[in-house]
C-alpha positions as a printed Julia matrix, in Angstrom:
279×3 Matrix{Float64}:
 -18.26  103.54  -50.42
 -15.14  102.24  -48.7
 -15.03  101.4   -45.0
 -13.25  103.69  -42.57
  -9.59  102.77  -42.36
  -7.27  103.08  -39.4
  -7.06  106.6   -37.99
  -3.25  106.58  -37.81
  -3.07  105.57  -41.47
  -5.3   108.51  -42.35
  -3.18  110.84  -40.23
  -0.08  109.89  -42.21
  -1.69  111.06  -45.45
  -2.14  114.64  -44.24
   0.16  117.03  -46.08
   1.09  120.7   -46.15
  -1.32  122.78  -48.24
   0.71  125.98  -48.49
   4.32  126.42  -49.49
   6.84  128.37  -47.45
   6.97  132.04  -48.4
  10.3   133.88  -48.3
   9.5   136.98  -46.19
  12.34  138.91  -47.83
  11.13  138.28  -51.4
   9.53  141.21  -53.16
   5.97  141.08  -54.48
   3.94  143.43  -56.7
   2.08  144.66  -53.62
   5.35  145.31  -51.8
   6.63  147.27  -54.79
   3.48  149.4   -54.85
   3.8   150.15  -51.14
   7.48  151.05  -51.58
   6.69  153.44  -54.42
   3.81  155.02  -52.51
   5.83  155.57  -49.34
   8.62  157.04  -51.43
   6.28  159.66  -52.84
   4.91  160.34  -49.35
   8.43  160.98  -48.11
   8.91  163.58  -50.84
   5.97  165.7   -49.65
   7.01  169.14  -48.43
   4.16  169.2   -45.92
   2.53  166.11  -44.45
  -0.42  168.13  -43.22
  -4.07  167.72  -44.2
  -3.74  169.95  -47.27
  -0.6   168.23  -48.5
  -2.01  164.75  -47.95
  -5.29  165.69  -49.63
  -3.37  166.72  -52.73
  -1.39  163.47  -52.52
  -4.46  161.19  -52.37
  -6.06  163.12  -55.22
  -2.98  162.43  -57.35
  -2.47  158.87  -56.02
  -6.0   157.49  -55.4
  -4.87  153.86  -55.73
  -2.46  154.34  -52.82
  -5.02  155.25  -50.15
  -4.52  151.81  -48.5
  -0.97  152.9   -47.64
  -2.41  155.64  -45.44
  -4.63  152.98  -43.91
  -1.61  150.84  -43.13
   0.09  153.86  -41.55
  -2.69  154.06  -38.96
  -3.06  150.29  -38.53
  -5.95  149.6   -40.88
  -5.77  146.49  -43.04
  -7.33  146.75  -46.47
 -10.44  144.92  -45.25
 -10.8   147.2   -42.22
 -10.27  150.24  -44.44
 -13.13  149.11  -46.66
 -15.39  148.66  -43.65
 -14.74  152.11  -42.19
 -15.06  153.75  -45.61
 -18.44  152.12  -46.09
 -19.53  153.37  -42.68
 -18.34  156.95  -43.29
 -18.74  157.49  -47.04
 -21.21  154.78  -48.01
 -18.75  153.06  -50.33
 -15.71  150.78  -50.13
 -14.16  152.4   -53.22
 -11.31  154.58  -52.03
 -10.44  155.57  -55.61
 -13.66  157.53  -56.04
 -13.54  159.11  -52.6
  -9.91  160.16  -53.11
 -10.72  161.8   -56.44
 -13.94  163.56  -55.44
 -13.52  164.2   -51.7
  -9.77  164.2   -50.97
  -9.95  166.84  -48.23
 -12.89  165.12  -46.53
 -11.12  161.77  -46.72
  -7.85  162.98  -45.2
  -9.61  165.15  -42.6
 -11.66  162.15  -41.51
  -8.59  159.88  -41.35
  -6.81  162.49  -39.27
  -9.74  163.07  -36.93
 -10.58  159.42  -36.41
  -7.13  157.81  -36.65
  -4.61  160.6   -35.98
  -3.21  160.26  -39.5
  -0.96  163.33  -39.67
   0.84  162.69  -36.38
   1.15  158.95  -37.01
   2.54  159.53  -40.49
   5.08  162.13  -39.4
   6.26  159.95  -36.52
   6.76  156.9   -38.71
   8.39  158.74  -41.61
  10.96  160.26  -39.27
  11.68  157.14  -37.25
  14.67  154.82  -37.76
  13.56  151.18  -37.62
  15.47  148.21  -36.22
  15.41  144.52  -37.08
  13.21  143.97  -34.01
  10.66  146.4   -35.44
  10.6   144.38  -38.66
   9.9   141.14  -36.8
   7.18  142.74  -34.68
   5.47  144.04  -37.82
   5.84  140.68  -39.54
   4.22  138.91  -36.61
   1.09  140.93  -37.25
   1.15  140.55  -41.02
  -2.0   139.64  -42.87
   0.07  137.2   -44.93
  -0.76  134.39  -42.48
  -4.49  134.94  -42.81
  -4.24  135.13  -46.59
  -2.33  131.87  -46.78
  -4.75  130.17  -44.4
  -7.61  131.13  -46.68
  -5.68  129.93  -49.7
  -5.1   126.52  -48.12
  -8.82  126.02  -47.59
  -9.66  127.19  -51.1
  -7.19  124.73  -52.59
  -9.34  121.8   -51.48
 -12.53  123.58  -52.56
 -11.03  124.24  -55.99
 -10.0   120.6   -56.38
 -13.4   119.13  -55.54
 -15.2   121.73  -57.63
 -12.98  120.79  -60.57
 -13.98  117.14  -60.13
 -17.67  118.07  -60.13
 -17.14  120.06  -63.31
 -15.24  117.23  -65.0
 -18.05  114.79  -64.17
 -20.63  117.17  -65.63
 -22.55  117.56  -62.37
 -24.75  120.48  -61.38
 -23.42  121.92  -58.15
 -23.42  124.83  -55.73
 -20.47  125.93  -53.6
 -20.37  127.27  -50.04
 -24.07  127.12  -49.27
 -26.55  125.16  -47.15
 -28.51  122.03  -48.01
 -31.86  120.83  -46.72
 -32.09  117.53  -44.92
 -34.19  115.87  -42.24
 -37.39  117.67  -41.16
 -36.55  120.68  -43.3
 -33.4   121.43  -41.31
 -30.37  122.82  -43.1
 -26.62  122.44  -42.69
 -23.58  124.06  -44.34
 -21.59  122.38  -47.09
 -18.68  123.5   -49.24
 -19.94  121.6   -52.3
 -23.55  120.61  -52.93
 -24.35  118.42  -55.92
 -27.92  118.85  -57.1
 -30.46  121.39  -55.9
 -29.57  122.47  -52.33
 -33.21  121.89  -51.33
 -33.04  118.28  -52.56
 -29.29  117.67  -52.5
 -27.88  114.32  -53.62
 -24.25  114.7   -52.52
 -22.82  117.16  -49.99
 -19.13  117.65  -49.32
 -17.15  119.39  -46.58
 -13.72  120.73  -47.59
 -11.59  121.59  -44.57
  -7.91  122.33  -45.13
  -5.73  124.0   -42.5
  -1.97  124.28  -42.18
  -2.33  126.3   -38.98
  -4.24  125.42  -35.85
  -6.88  127.15  -33.77
 -10.58  127.16  -32.94
 -11.45  127.17  -36.64
 -10.65  123.45  -36.75
 -13.17  122.77  -33.98
 -15.7   124.89  -35.89
 -15.03  122.75  -38.97
 -15.76  119.59  -36.98
 -19.05  121.05  -35.76
 -20.07  121.8   -39.35
 -19.42  118.2   -40.39
 -21.27  116.9   -37.34
 -24.19  119.13  -38.29
 -24.12  117.72  -41.83
 -24.23  114.18  -40.42
 -27.08  115.03  -38.07
 -29.24  116.72  -40.71
 -28.64  114.35  -43.63
 -31.35  112.24  -45.17
 -30.67  108.51  -45.72
 -30.59  109.08  -49.48
 -27.97  111.83  -49.25
 -24.25  111.09  -49.62
 -22.09  113.01  -47.12
 -18.35  113.22  -47.77
 -15.48  115.12  -46.15
 -12.15  116.1   -47.69
  -9.76  116.96  -44.86
  -6.1   117.9   -45.22
  -3.35  120.15  -43.92
  -0.76  119.78  -41.19
  -2.8   121.92  -38.78
  -4.93  118.85  -38.04
  -1.88  117.06  -36.65
  -1.97  119.49  -33.73
  -5.7   118.93  -33.22
  -5.91  115.17  -33.5
  -8.83  114.96  -31.09
 -10.89  117.06  -33.5
  -9.76  114.95  -36.45
 -10.69  111.77  -34.57
 -14.23  113.08  -34.14
 -14.6   113.3   -37.91
 -12.99  109.92  -38.43
 -15.39  108.4   -35.89
 -18.33  109.77  -37.88
 -16.96  107.84  -40.84
 -16.38  104.69  -38.78
 -19.96  104.93  -37.46
 -21.23  105.49  -41.03
 -22.74  108.82  -40.12
 -20.76  110.17  -43.07
 -19.91  108.11  -46.13
 -16.31  108.96  -46.89
 -13.25  110.85  -45.67
 -10.4   111.81  -47.97
  -7.2   113.84  -48.27
  -5.74  115.41  -51.4
  -3.7   112.28  -52.08
  -6.88  110.18  -52.16
  -8.9   112.45  -54.45
  -8.9   109.74  -57.13
 -10.97  107.61  -54.77
 -13.17  110.63  -54.01
 -13.76  111.11  -57.73
 -14.65  107.45  -58.21
 -17.02  107.4   -55.22
 -18.81  110.53  -56.46
 -18.98  109.17  -60.01
 -20.36  105.83  -58.81
 -23.06  107.4   -56.66
 -23.97  109.96  -59.32
 -24.34  107.17  -61.87
 -26.63  105.19  -59.57
 -28.76  108.29  -59.04
 -28.71  109.02  -62.79
 -27.1   112.39  -62.25
 -24.67  111.68  -65.1
């Protein structure tokens, strides 16, 4: 394994994980929402009976009603599970359309909210307010983290290693710690890897540091602990990034990489796996 380099040199290798998204560009989801709201606007009566008939004929568009009352798709699934015992709005819309709409109206004031919004004229300020609360940011944040996970998983596959993703491994005194990639049986892991990519900032970066510190604390001497860290969000939380780098400098973890140094990550994993006769 290579020695820890200078922190500032590492900082310079951090790059953006997600590309800029044009907020005015259309997407398949946007097209579906546009079509659904168009058909809603054509309803003669936006009362419970009219909406029940609409969801029966358009079961795939139930999330649009959720958006009308402020429910994201994930929140809609959660409340459906609580009320109907399923997250599948298609089935509920087909078999219980009246119950579904009645419940949405009782719990979330659907009819009034829908009528108010269909009749309202929106300004540019309204667009920006809505965009500020968009779930696009959360989706892209998740995608940035998964990019690193996908890259290191691909390396494990290419090397022919047995691995587990997003689980816990067992270390000192039977204690466990989280890892994004575990090579070998999680109970007797040989190599464990943290993959932490963020283009935005927030407490999640501190949580990521704690996970890596937990990995370092739990590890057995025979276990290789690596961290792949990238994304411009870390540039705003340099104190957190320094804590990880210090673990590397103190040899509490064995390597720290960014996406641009994945070739070195691959070679370090291959070398250790060869020594342990994993490949």
